[in-house]
């Protein structure tokens, strides 16, 4: 077990624990989901957290997500595969203030990450751990951004990448994969179809799969958003966080981070109300949440300009729904036309070209404000998960 000896990075990882059945898995060997056949849940990395670790360890650390390396799973420095991901800026709404009344509304702007989306965080952690475990080929199904990120980080790590992507994805997502040297396969179907194929072929070809939440460490990378939000807001979390939900990694990751930060004594027990925003065409979480259900149904109504949200049935739907309930959150859908309009509104008034997934949050904010679900004086954070530049072929100007 890694925890028996001190790691070079200071990583405090102990093991991988199943949040459903409690089965413990060693973090020193390759893992996917829980080995319990009846369970197959996403695994959560567990750390040896105590309240005698002081925040001052962060002083002078690099402005990347690896400033939190004690709470990440990599044991040896040489295995960290980084392109400078994370520690993205918090940017307040400035010129659209007529919509926000007396709220304070901020973006956490993930568009400046390597390959233009927050996928860089999860993939940096997953590829680093794969390198540490000696893996030579990594495969993933993707709706777009995860493929580009995997291709880039695999190139950096000297690992082969195989990417399965729906044909309907904008060209730039395909071109970047090929430029970074990945093997790209275009599929006539959605991300679930890609996932099925990767799953079959991975077994035959010995590829390691990093499908969303079927691999434990992408979650660890994405959770660093939660650490950053706490640090950047001076350890006082906002009241509401809006998140564009595909597979749900970021949402679950932030929730996990807040839990870890409370164990460290760096924050208190107050949690933001978490809001899952989906596209009208892929609304399984919204339907399940509003019907009071604990699992979601397969839902794919076809094309959306927010390709990151075209996930018909998230693997960790149960956990997403639990987070929404435990935080007294909400779930809301936004249509493509509203997203397109928001991309333009934010660009023209705020000087930011956000991804349609991020733009959806601005429309969700306005709706939740109008119904007074968001109350006067509350502090609201929207996660702009990616750069609008990659989506321009689908945006009406
Ligand atoms: C992948 C992606 C999402 C959804 O992220 P999940 O972790 O799958 O919920 C949202 N926005 C963008 C831009 C993405 O690339
Ligand atoms: Zn289990």
mmCIF file of C-alpha atoms and ligand atoms in Angstrom:
data_model
loop_
_atom_site.group_PDB
_atom_site.id
_atom_site.type_symbol
_atom_site.label_atom_id
_atom_site.label_comp_id
_atom_site.label_asym_id
_atom_site.label_seq_id
_atom_site.Cartn_x
_atom_site.Cartn_y
_atom_site.Cartn_z
ATOM 1 C CA UNK A 1 0.000 0.000 0.000
ATOM 2 C CA UNK A 2 1.226 3.423 -0.947
ATOM 3 C CA UNK A 3 0.197 4.866 2.396
ATOM 4 C CA UNK A 4 2.696 2.765 4.371
ATOM 5 C CA UNK A 5 5.612 4.718 3.010
ATOM 6 C CA UNK A 6 5.870 8.423 2.549
ATOM 7 C CA UNK A 7 5.449 9.398 -1.084
ATOM 8 C CA UNK A 8 7.907 11.691 -2.855
ATOM 9 C CA UNK A 9 5.125 14.093 -3.861
ATOM 10 C CA UNK A 10 3.609 13.988 -0.382
ATOM 11 C CA UNK A 11 0.441 12.395 -1.822
ATOM 12 C CA UNK A 12 -1.716 11.239 1.077
ATOM 13 C CA UNK A 13 -3.677 8.683 -0.936
ATOM 14 C CA UNK A 14 -4.583 5.568 1.056
ATOM 15 C CA UNK A 15 -6.751 3.497 -1.277
ATOM 16 C CA UNK A 16 -9.747 3.527 -3.603
ATOM 17 C CA UNK A 17 -12.993 2.973 -1.731
ATOM 18 C CA UNK A 18 -16.349 2.090 -3.247
ATOM 19 C CA UNK A 19 -18.916 4.668 -2.117
ATOM 20 C CA UNK A 20 -21.752 2.157 -2.643
ATOM 21 C CA UNK A 21 -20.556 -1.096 -1.020
ATOM 22 C CA UNK A 22 -17.395 -0.021 0.808
ATOM 23 C CA UNK A 23 -15.025 -2.486 -0.943
ATOM 24 C CA UNK A 24 -11.435 -1.255 -0.712
ATOM 25 C CA UNK A 25 -9.145 -1.398 -3.771
ATOM 26 C CA UNK A 26 -5.370 -0.849 -3.787
ATOM 27 C CA UNK A 27 -4.271 2.436 -5.346
ATOM 28 C CA UNK A 28 -0.941 0.814 -6.303
ATOM 29 C CA UNK A 29 -2.439 -1.295 -9.105
ATOM 30 C CA UNK A 30 -4.636 -0.609 -12.154
ATOM 31 C CA UNK A 31 -8.338 -0.175 -11.305
ATOM 32 C CA UNK A 32 -11.491 0.727 -13.165
ATOM 33 C CA UNK A 33 -14.813 0.448 -11.271
ATOM 34 C CA UNK A 34 -15.683 -1.513 -8.112
ATOM 35 C CA UNK A 35 -14.791 -5.215 -8.488
ATOM 36 C CA UNK A 36 -18.020 -6.225 -6.749
ATOM 37 C CA UNK A 37 -20.090 -7.522 -9.707
ATOM 38 C CA UNK A 38 -23.340 -6.436 -8.096
ATOM 39 C CA UNK A 39 -22.018 -2.897 -7.687
ATOM 40 C CA UNK A 40 -19.595 -1.725 -10.425
ATOM 41 C CA UNK A 41 -19.700 1.747 -8.908
ATOM 42 C CA UNK A 42 -17.230 4.536 -9.606
ATOM 43 C CA UNK A 43 -14.370 4.334 -7.075
ATOM 44 C CA UNK A 44 -13.399 7.268 -4.865
ATOM 45 C CA UNK A 45 -9.774 7.911 -3.945
ATOM 46 C CA UNK A 46 -9.390 8.176 -0.197
ATOM 47 C CA UNK A 47 -6.726 10.270 1.514
ATOM 48 C CA UNK A 48 -5.256 10.418 4.968
ATOM 49 C CA UNK A 49 -6.708 13.813 5.846
ATOM 50 C CA UNK A 50 -6.408 15.385 9.246
ATOM 51 C CA UNK A 51 -6.785 18.850 10.646
ATOM 52 C CA UNK A 52 -3.075 19.218 11.378
ATOM 53 C CA UNK A 53 -2.218 20.070 7.774
ATOM 54 C CA UNK A 54 -2.051 23.844 7.453
ATOM 55 C CA UNK A 55 -3.211 25.894 4.468
ATOM 56 C CA UNK A 56 0.168 27.609 4.503
ATOM 57 C CA UNK A 57 1.601 24.632 2.582
ATOM 58 C CA UNK A 58 0.068 26.310 -0.487
ATOM 59 C CA UNK A 59 2.153 29.477 -0.209
ATOM 60 C CA UNK A 60 4.521 29.795 -3.160
ATOM 61 C CA UNK A 61 3.152 26.750 -4.937
ATOM 62 C CA UNK A 62 2.722 26.831 -8.758
ATOM 63 C CA UNK A 63 -0.558 28.270 -10.081
ATOM 64 C CA UNK A 64 -1.729 24.908 -11.444
ATOM 65 C CA UNK A 65 -3.944 22.190 -10.018
ATOM 66 C CA UNK A 66 -0.795 20.378 -8.817
ATOM 67 C CA UNK A 67 -0.501 22.926 -5.978
ATOM 68 C CA UNK A 68 -2.826 20.445 -4.217
ATOM 69 C CA UNK A 69 -0.559 17.437 -4.854
ATOM 70 C CA UNK A 70 -0.994 16.043 -1.321
ATOM 71 C CA UNK A 71 -4.637 15.490 -2.248
ATOM 72 C CA UNK A 72 -3.925 13.988 -5.667
ATOM 73 C CA UNK A 73 -2.988 10.350 -6.338
ATOM 74 C CA UNK A 74 0.515 10.567 -7.864
ATOM 75 C CA UNK A 75 3.393 9.281 -5.724
ATOM 76 C CA UNK A 76 6.452 10.286 -7.778
ATOM 77 C CA UNK A 77 7.158 13.762 -9.190
ATOM 78 C CA UNK A 78 8.508 12.378 -12.461
ATOM 79 C CA UNK A 79 5.115 10.867 -13.265
ATOM 80 C CA UNK A 80 3.202 14.155 -13.121
ATOM 81 C CA UNK A 81 2.178 14.980 -16.698
ATOM 82 C CA UNK A 82 1.377 18.693 -16.707
ATOM 83 C CA UNK A 83 0.796 21.395 -19.299
ATOM 84 C CA UNK A 84 -0.100 24.069 -16.739
ATOM 85 C CA UNK A 85 -3.755 23.087 -16.177
ATOM 86 C CA UNK A 86 -5.868 24.602 -13.434
ATOM 87 C CA UNK A 87 -5.815 27.656 -11.178
ATOM 88 C CA UNK A 88 -8.119 29.336 -13.680
ATOM 89 C CA UNK A 89 -9.447 32.828 -12.968
ATOM 90 C CA UNK A 90 -12.649 33.894 -11.198
ATOM 91 C CA UNK A 91 -14.212 36.687 -13.290
ATOM 92 C CA UNK A 92 -17.234 38.726 -12.121
ATOM 93 C CA UNK A 93 -20.156 39.633 -14.397
ATOM 94 C CA UNK A 94 -19.520 43.266 -15.247
ATOM 95 C CA UNK A 95 -21.779 44.746 -17.938
ATOM 96 C CA UNK A 96 -24.797 42.453 -17.673
ATOM 97 C CA UNK A 97 -25.475 43.674 -14.163
ATOM 98 C CA UNK A 98 -29.103 44.624 -15.001
ATOM 99 C CA UNK A 99 -29.848 40.896 -14.897
ATOM 100 C CA UNK A 100 -28.149 40.144 -11.615
ATOM 101 C CA UNK A 101 -29.744 42.706 -9.308
ATOM 102 C CA UNK A 102 -28.004 42.635 -5.967
ATOM 103 C CA UNK A 103 -26.420 39.242 -6.510
ATOM 104 C CA UNK A 104 -22.726 38.767 -7.032
ATOM 105 C CA UNK A 105 -22.275 36.503 -10.040
ATOM 106 C CA UNK A 106 -18.938 35.093 -11.161
ATOM 107 C CA UNK A 107 -17.509 32.843 -13.800
ATOM 108 C CA UNK A 108 -14.826 30.338 -13.057
ATOM 109 C CA UNK A 109 -13.339 30.452 -16.517
ATOM 110 C CA UNK A 110 -11.903 27.100 -17.573
ATOM 111 C CA UNK A 111 -11.422 28.119 -21.212
ATOM 112 C CA UNK A 112 -7.734 28.936 -20.747
ATOM 113 C CA UNK A 113 -6.826 25.362 -19.840
ATOM 114 C CA UNK A 114 -4.610 23.365 -22.249
ATOM 115 C CA UNK A 115 -6.770 22.176 -25.194
ATOM 116 C CA UNK A 116 -9.415 24.765 -24.226
ATOM 117 C CA UNK A 117 -11.513 22.995 -21.628
ATOM 118 C CA UNK A 118 -11.612 21.757 -18.047
ATOM 119 C CA UNK A 119 -11.146 18.203 -19.377
ATOM 120 C CA UNK A 120 -7.413 18.979 -19.090
ATOM 121 C CA UNK A 121 -7.673 18.638 -15.301
ATOM 122 C CA UNK A 122 -9.131 15.151 -15.254
ATOM 123 C CA UNK A 123 -6.994 13.907 -18.086
ATOM 124 C CA UNK A 124 -3.789 15.320 -16.536
ATOM 125 C CA UNK A 125 -4.501 13.312 -13.373
ATOM 126 C CA UNK A 126 -5.567 10.152 -15.236
ATOM 127 C CA UNK A 127 -2.624 10.159 -17.656
ATOM 128 C CA UNK A 128 -0.180 10.852 -14.811
ATOM 129 C CA UNK A 129 -1.508 7.890 -12.834
ATOM 130 C CA UNK A 130 -1.485 5.716 -15.968
ATOM 131 C CA UNK A 131 2.176 6.631 -16.452
ATOM 132 C CA UNK A 132 2.885 5.766 -12.822
ATOM 133 C CA UNK A 133 1.220 2.365 -13.319
ATOM 134 C CA UNK A 134 3.144 1.632 -16.560
ATOM 135 C CA UNK A 135 0.184 1.720 -18.970
ATOM 136 C CA UNK A 136 1.128 1.991 -22.677
ATOM 137 C CA UNK A 137 -2.194 2.622 -24.501
ATOM 138 C CA UNK A 138 -5.166 4.674 -23.293
ATOM 139 C CA UNK A 139 -8.555 4.773 -25.009
ATOM 140 C CA UNK A 140 -11.642 6.899 -24.494
ATOM 141 C CA UNK A 141 -15.050 7.586 -25.950
ATOM 142 C CA UNK A 142 -15.632 11.336 -26.125
ATOM 143 C CA UNK A 143 -18.165 13.984 -27.043
ATOM 144 C CA UNK A 144 -15.205 16.171 -28.071
ATOM 145 C CA UNK A 145 -13.099 17.847 -25.412
ATOM 146 C CA UNK A 146 -11.974 14.736 -23.526
ATOM 147 C CA UNK A 147 -10.534 13.326 -26.762
ATOM 148 C CA UNK A 148 -8.418 16.392 -27.462
ATOM 149 C CA UNK A 149 -7.185 16.516 -23.881
ATOM 150 C CA UNK A 150 -6.321 12.828 -23.859
ATOM 151 C CA UNK A 151 -4.477 13.149 -27.170
ATOM 152 C CA UNK A 152 -2.388 16.063 -25.853
ATOM 153 C CA UNK A 153 -1.497 14.609 -22.444
ATOM 154 C CA UNK A 154 -0.776 11.182 -23.939
ATOM 155 C CA UNK A 155 1.579 12.834 -26.435
ATOM 156 C CA UNK A 156 3.328 14.570 -23.543
ATOM 157 C CA UNK A 157 3.579 11.304 -21.580
ATOM 158 C CA UNK A 158 4.751 9.160 -24.524
ATOM 159 C CA UNK A 159 1.637 6.989 -24.263
ATOM 160 C CA UNK A 160 -0.519 5.922 -27.226
ATOM 161 C CA UNK A 161 -4.057 7.392 -27.324
ATOM 162 C CA UNK A 162 -7.114 5.928 -29.066
ATOM 163 C CA UNK A 163 -10.185 8.196 -29.326
ATOM 164 C CA UNK A 164 -13.739 7.306 -30.396
ATOM 165 C CA UNK A 165 -15.842 10.370 -31.283
ATOM 166 C CA UNK A 166 -19.273 10.928 -32.870
ATOM 167 C CA UNK A 167 -18.986 11.996 -36.540
ATOM 168 C CA UNK A 168 -21.281 14.972 -35.847
ATOM 169 C CA UNK A 169 -18.686 16.672 -33.612
ATOM 170 C CA UNK A 170 -17.220 19.955 -34.984
ATOM 171 C CA UNK A 171 -14.106 19.457 -37.113
ATOM 172 C CA UNK A 172 -11.664 21.185 -34.740
ATOM 173 C CA UNK A 173 -12.222 18.489 -32.075
ATOM 174 C CA UNK A 174 -11.176 15.856 -34.636
ATOM 175 C CA UNK A 175 -8.265 17.802 -36.070
ATOM 176 C CA UNK A 176 -6.687 18.429 -32.673
ATOM 177 C CA UNK A 177 -6.733 14.690 -31.867
ATOM 178 C CA UNK A 178 -4.947 13.890 -35.120
ATOM 179 C CA UNK A 179 -2.444 16.726 -34.638
ATOM 180 C CA UNK A 180 -1.556 15.414 -31.169
ATOM 181 C CA UNK A 181 -0.938 12.013 -32.752
ATOM 182 C CA UNK A 182 -3.916 10.062 -31.405
ATOM 183 C CA UNK A 183 -5.672 7.349 -33.357
ATOM 184 C CA UNK A 184 -9.123 8.861 -34.026
ATOM 185 C CA UNK A 185 -12.152 6.762 -34.961
ATOM 186 C CA UNK A 186 -15.322 8.588 -36.046
ATOM 187 C CA UNK A 187 -18.578 6.852 -35.213
ATOM 188 C CA UNK A 188 -22.038 7.246 -36.710
ATOM 189 C CA UNK A 189 -23.745 7.573 -33.323
ATOM 190 C CA UNK A 190 -23.549 9.254 -29.920
ATOM 191 C CA UNK A 191 -21.079 8.964 -27.038
ATOM 192 C CA UNK A 192 -22.883 5.886 -25.670
ATOM 193 C CA UNK A 193 -22.282 4.099 -28.978
ATOM 194 C CA UNK A 194 -18.621 5.138 -28.820
ATOM 195 C CA UNK A 195 -18.453 3.863 -25.238
ATOM 196 C CA UNK A 196 -19.794 0.452 -26.140
ATOM 197 C CA UNK A 197 -17.232 0.047 -28.921
ATOM 198 C CA UNK A 198 -14.288 1.181 -26.795
ATOM 199 C CA UNK A 199 -15.388 -1.198 -24.074
ATOM 200 C CA UNK A 200 -15.421 -4.192 -26.438
ATOM 201 C CA UNK A 201 -12.169 -3.309 -28.176
ATOM 202 C CA UNK A 202 -10.282 -2.414 -25.007
ATOM 203 C CA UNK A 203 -10.620 -5.944 -23.742
ATOM 204 C CA UNK A 204 -9.418 -7.456 -27.035
ATOM 205 C CA UNK A 205 -6.535 -5.003 -27.532
ATOM 206 C CA UNK A 206 -5.415 -4.486 -23.929
ATOM 207 C CA UNK A 207 -6.177 -0.745 -23.920
ATOM 208 C CA UNK A 208 -6.721 1.073 -20.643
ATOM 209 C CA UNK A 209 -10.045 2.937 -20.770
ATOM 210 C CA UNK A 210 -10.585 6.335 -19.233
ATOM 211 C CA UNK A 211 -14.343 6.631 -19.846
ATOM 212 C CA UNK A 212 -15.990 9.188 -17.569
ATOM 213 C CA UNK A 213 -16.245 7.830 -14.009
ATOM 214 C CA UNK A 214 -15.248 4.290 -15.029
ATOM 215 C CA UNK A 215 -11.672 5.302 -14.219
ATOM 216 C CA UNK A 216 -10.995 6.692 -10.729
ATOM 217 C CA UNK A 217 -8.559 9.546 -11.363
ATOM 218 C CA UNK A 218 -10.240 11.910 -13.821
ATOM 219 C CA UNK A 219 -12.515 12.709 -10.896
ATOM 220 C CA UNK A 220 -9.449 13.582 -8.798
ATOM 221 C CA UNK A 221 -8.246 16.065 -11.411
ATOM 222 C CA UNK A 222 -11.657 17.682 -11.746
ATOM 223 C CA UNK A 223 -12.119 17.961 -8.006
ATOM 224 C CA UNK A 224 -9.291 20.510 -7.937
ATOM 225 C CA UNK A 225 -11.895 23.030 -9.137
ATOM 226 C CA UNK A 226 -13.435 22.689 -5.697
ATOM 227 C CA UNK A 227 -10.085 23.299 -3.958
ATOM 228 C CA UNK A 228 -9.502 26.361 -6.124
ATOM 229 C CA UNK A 229 -12.994 27.776 -5.558
ATOM 230 C CA UNK A 230 -12.441 27.524 -1.819
ATOM 231 C CA UNK A 231 -8.977 29.097 -1.975
ATOM 232 C CA UNK A 232 -9.939 31.830 -4.464
ATOM 233 C CA UNK A 233 -13.007 32.828 -2.406
ATOM 234 C CA UNK A 234 -10.824 32.948 0.698
ATOM 235 C CA UNK A 235 -12.288 29.717 2.115
ATOM 236 C CA UNK A 236 -15.899 31.017 2.035
ATOM 237 C CA UNK A 237 -17.793 29.001 -0.577
ATOM 238 C CA UNK A 238 -20.397 30.698 -2.804
ATOM 239 C CA UNK A 239 -24.115 30.063 -2.126
ATOM 240 C CA UNK A 240 -24.892 28.498 -5.496
ATOM 241 C CA UNK A 241 -22.748 26.750 -8.129
ATOM 242 C CA UNK A 242 -24.132 26.169 -11.638
ATOM 243 C CA UNK A 243 -22.557 23.310 -13.556
ATOM 244 C CA UNK A 244 -23.199 22.063 -17.139
ATOM 245 C CA UNK A 245 -23.709 18.363 -16.569
ATOM 246 C CA UNK A 246 -22.626 15.697 -19.033
ATOM 247 C CA UNK A 247 -21.164 12.715 -17.208
ATOM 248 C CA UNK A 248 -21.122 14.783 -14.005
ATOM 249 C CA UNK A 249 -17.409 14.492 -13.130
ATOM 250 C CA UNK A 250 -16.988 18.149 -12.237
ATOM 251 C CA UNK A 251 -20.120 18.263 -10.104
ATOM 252 C CA UNK A 252 -19.191 15.150 -8.153
ATOM 253 C CA UNK A 253 -15.571 16.280 -8.005
ATOM 254 C CA UNK A 254 -16.379 19.641 -6.400
ATOM 255 C CA UNK A 255 -18.648 17.944 -3.871
ATOM 256 C CA UNK A 256 -15.861 15.482 -3.004
ATOM 257 C CA UNK A 257 -13.372 18.343 -2.708
ATOM 258 C CA UNK A 258 -15.600 20.270 -0.282
ATOM 259 C CA UNK A 259 -15.905 17.146 1.847
ATOM 260 C CA UNK A 260 -12.115 16.707 1.904
ATOM 261 C CA UNK A 261 -11.600 20.393 2.718
ATOM 262 C CA UNK A 262 -13.954 20.092 5.669
ATOM 263 C CA UNK A 263 -11.993 17.061 6.911
ATOM 264 C CA UNK A 264 -8.858 19.201 6.676
ATOM 265 C CA UNK A 265 -10.599 21.915 8.677
ATOM 266 C CA UNK A 266 -9.982 24.401 5.834
ATOM 267 C CA UNK A 267 -13.707 25.108 5.359
ATOM 268 C CA UNK A 268 -16.812 24.650 7.518
ATOM 269 C CA UNK A 269 -19.899 22.562 6.907
ATOM 270 C CA UNK A 270 -21.735 25.047 4.662
ATOM 271 C CA UNK A 271 -22.169 23.791 1.087
ATOM 272 C CA UNK A 272 -23.181 25.612 -2.070
ATOM 273 C CA UNK A 273 -26.508 24.507 -3.577
ATOM 274 C CA UNK A 274 -25.411 22.651 -6.703
ATOM 275 C CA UNK A 275 -27.352 23.113 -9.942
ATOM 276 C CA UNK A 276 -27.095 20.653 -12.833
ATOM 277 C CA UNK A 277 -27.785 22.289 -16.193
ATOM 278 C CA UNK A 278 -28.476 19.999 -19.178
ATOM 279 C CA UNK A 279 -29.457 20.549 -22.805
ATOM 280 C CA UNK A 280 -33.100 20.038 -23.746
ATOM 281 C CA UNK A 281 -32.053 17.135 -25.945
ATOM 282 C CA UNK A 282 -30.269 15.194 -23.181
ATOM 283 C CA UNK A 283 -32.269 15.773 -20.031
ATOM 284 C CA UNK A 284 -32.105 12.497 -18.094
ATOM 285 C CA UNK A 285 -30.795 14.000 -14.858
ATOM 286 C CA UNK A 286 -33.267 16.884 -14.887
ATOM 287 C CA UNK A 287 -36.197 14.490 -15.441
ATOM 288 C CA UNK A 288 -35.048 12.106 -12.724
ATOM 289 C CA UNK A 289 -34.366 14.896 -10.230
ATOM 290 C CA UNK A 290 -37.725 16.559 -10.791
ATOM 291 C CA UNK A 291 -39.518 13.195 -10.518
ATOM 292 C CA UNK A 292 -37.752 12.417 -7.228
ATOM 293 C CA UNK A 293 -35.983 9.363 -8.710
ATOM 294 C CA UNK A 294 -32.578 8.006 -7.701
ATOM 295 C CA UNK A 295 -31.445 6.804 -11.140
ATOM 296 C CA UNK A 296 -31.872 8.385 -14.569
ATOM 297 C CA UNK A 297 -33.366 6.991 -17.776
ATOM 298 C CA UNK A 298 -31.517 6.901 -21.099
ATOM 299 C CA UNK A 299 -32.384 10.199 -22.845
ATOM 300 C CA UNK A 300 -31.021 11.246 -26.220
ATOM 301 C CA UNK A 301 -33.035 13.665 -28.306
ATOM 302 C CA UNK A 302 -30.258 14.085 -30.866
ATOM 303 C CA UNK A 303 -27.921 16.895 -31.856
ATOM 304 C CA UNK A 304 -27.086 19.802 -29.537
ATOM 305 C CA UNK A 305 -24.522 22.574 -30.072
ATOM 306 C CA UNK A 306 -23.342 21.773 -26.541
ATOM 307 C CA UNK A 307 -21.720 18.474 -27.528
ATOM 308 C CA UNK A 308 -20.236 18.102 -24.031
ATOM 309 C CA UNK A 309 -23.779 17.738 -22.708
ATOM 310 C CA UNK A 310 -24.828 14.978 -25.100
ATOM 311 C CA UNK A 311 -24.478 12.163 -22.582
ATOM 312 C CA UNK A 312 -27.692 10.082 -22.737
ATOM 313 C CA UNK A 313 -27.107 8.258 -19.442
ATOM 314 C CA UNK A 314 -24.288 9.298 -17.113
ATOM 315 C CA UNK A 315 -22.553 6.284 -15.552
ATOM 316 C CA UNK A 316 -22.631 7.935 -12.123
ATOM 317 C CA UNK A 317 -26.228 9.214 -12.355
ATOM 318 C CA UNK A 318 -27.001 8.014 -8.820
ATOM 319 C CA UNK A 319 -24.157 10.050 -7.346
ATOM 320 C CA UNK A 320 -25.097 13.152 -9.366
ATOM 321 C CA UNK A 321 -28.670 12.921 -8.079
ATOM 322 C CA UNK A 322 -27.447 12.411 -4.516
ATOM 323 C CA UNK A 323 -25.290 15.562 -4.724
ATOM 324 C CA UNK A 324 -28.220 17.616 -6.026
ATOM 325 C CA UNK A 325 -30.453 16.386 -3.182
ATOM 326 C CA UNK A 326 -27.893 16.636 -0.385
ATOM 327 C CA UNK A 327 -27.076 20.217 -1.286
ATOM 328 C CA UNK A 328 -30.725 21.286 -1.794
ATOM 329 C CA UNK A 329 -29.810 21.925 -5.406
ATOM 330 C CA UNK A 330 -31.782 22.101 -8.624
ATOM 331 C CA UNK A 331 -31.735 20.786 -12.205
ATOM 332 C CA UNK A 332 -32.767 22.690 -15.315
ATOM 333 C CA UNK A 333 -32.634 22.305 -19.113
ATOM 334 C CA UNK A 334 -31.706 24.941 -21.688
ATOM 335 C CA UNK A 335 -32.336 24.743 -25.436
ATOM 336 C CA UNK A 336 -29.814 25.260 -28.243
ATOM 337 C CA UNK A 337 -31.279 28.606 -29.349
ATOM 338 C CA UNK A 338 -31.055 29.977 -25.831
ATOM 339 C CA UNK A 339 -27.448 28.792 -25.603
ATOM 340 C CA UNK A 340 -26.597 30.396 -28.930
ATOM 341 C CA UNK A 341 -28.162 33.672 -27.798
ATOM 342 C CA UNK A 342 -26.243 33.536 -24.520
ATOM 343 C CA UNK A 343 -22.919 32.881 -26.282
ATOM 344 C CA UNK A 344 -23.496 36.111 -28.232
ATOM 345 C CA UNK A 345 -24.754 38.125 -25.273
ATOM 346 C CA UNK A 346 -21.774 37.187 -23.123
ATOM 347 C CA UNK A 347 -19.296 37.785 -25.928
ATOM 348 C CA UNK A 348 -20.683 41.243 -26.755
ATOM 349 C CA UNK A 349 -21.136 42.485 -23.184
ATOM 350 C CA UNK A 350 -18.541 40.626 -21.182
ATOM 351 C CA UNK A 351 -15.695 40.077 -23.672
ATOM 352 C CA UNK A 352 -15.692 36.315 -23.123
ATOM 353 C CA UNK A 353 -16.331 33.703 -25.810
ATOM 354 C CA UNK A 354 -17.717 30.919 -23.630
ATOM 355 C CA UNK A 355 -18.595 27.384 -24.748
ATOM 356 C CA UNK A 356 -22.321 26.710 -25.341
ATOM 357 C CA UNK A 357 -22.194 24.518 -22.214
ATOM 358 C CA UNK A 358 -21.056 27.544 -20.196
ATOM 359 C CA UNK A 359 -23.536 29.833 -21.947
ATOM 360 C CA UNK A 360 -26.365 27.522 -20.827
ATOM 361 C CA UNK A 361 -25.514 28.450 -17.229
ATOM 362 C CA UNK A 362 -26.146 32.144 -17.837
ATOM 363 C CA UNK A 363 -29.658 31.343 -19.109
ATOM 364 C CA UNK A 364 -30.193 28.997 -16.154
ATOM 365 C CA UNK A 365 -29.064 31.748 -13.793
ATOM 366 C CA UNK A 366 -31.600 34.202 -15.243
ATOM 367 C CA UNK A 367 -34.408 31.636 -14.894
ATOM 368 C CA UNK A 368 -33.522 30.696 -11.321
ATOM 369 C CA UNK A 369 -33.281 34.385 -10.438
ATOM 370 C CA UNK A 370 -36.700 35.088 -11.981
ATOM 371 C CA UNK A 371 -38.349 32.340 -9.919
ATOM 372 C CA UNK A 372 -36.463 33.555 -6.823
ATOM 373 C CA UNK A 373 -34.849 30.168 -6.342
ATOM 374 C CA UNK A 374 -31.722 32.309 -6.261
ATOM 375 C CA UNK A 375 -32.322 34.850 -3.528
ATOM 376 C CA UNK A 376 -31.244 38.460 -3.253
ATOM 377 C CA UNK A 377 -27.714 38.882 -1.990
ATOM 378 C CA UNK A 378 -26.595 35.366 -2.807
ATOM 379 C CA UNK A 379 -23.181 34.719 -4.311
ATOM 380 C CA UNK A 380 -23.386 32.626 -7.480
ATOM 381 C CA UNK A 381 -20.634 30.870 -9.413
ATOM 382 C CA UNK A 382 -20.959 29.565 -12.990
ATOM 383 C CA UNK A 383 -18.352 27.129 -14.316
ATOM 384 C CA UNK A 384 -17.516 28.018 -17.911
ATOM 385 C CA UNK A 385 -16.161 24.600 -18.766
ATOM 386 C CA UNK A 386 -14.656 25.386 -22.158
ATOM 387 C CA UNK A 387 -13.679 27.776 -24.916
ATOM 388 C CA UNK A 388 -16.291 28.916 -27.426
ATOM 389 C CA UNK A 389 -13.628 29.040 -30.122
ATOM 390 C CA UNK A 390 -13.892 25.282 -30.703
ATOM 391 C CA UNK A 391 -17.651 25.475 -31.416
ATOM 392 C CA UNK A 392 -17.804 28.315 -33.939
ATOM 393 C CA UNK A 393 -18.969 26.161 -36.865
ATOM 394 C CA UNK A 394 -22.216 25.529 -34.947
ATOM 395 C CA UNK A 395 -22.788 29.093 -33.655
ATOM 396 C CA UNK A 396 -25.095 31.437 -35.588
ATOM 397 C CA UNK A 397 -23.520 34.879 -35.532
HETATM 398 C C1 LIG B 1 -17.245 17.380 -20.911
HETATM 399 C C2 LIG B 1 -17.800 18.728 -20.852
HETATM 400 C C3 LIG B 1 -18.845 19.042 -19.984
HETATM 401 C C4 LIG B 1 -19.491 18.013 -19.080
HETATM 402 O O1 LIG B 1 -18.571 17.575 -18.131
HETATM 403 P P1 LIG B 1 -18.870 16.248 -17.252
HETATM 404 O O2 LIG B 1 -17.753 16.156 -16.314
HETATM 405 O O3 LIG B 1 -18.926 15.136 -18.231
HETATM 406 O O4 LIG B 1 -20.187 16.491 -16.610
HETATM 407 C C5 LIG B 1 -19.288 20.342 -19.938
HETATM 408 N N1 LIG B 1 -18.741 21.289 -20.719
HETATM 409 C C6 LIG B 1 -17.736 21.038 -21.570
HETATM 410 C C7 LIG B 1 -17.178 22.141 -22.401
HETATM 411 C C8 LIG B 1 -17.225 19.744 -21.662
HETATM 412 O O5 LIG B 1 -16.215 19.486 -22.495
HETATM 413 ZN ZN1 LIG B 2 -18.885 -1.437 -4.728
#
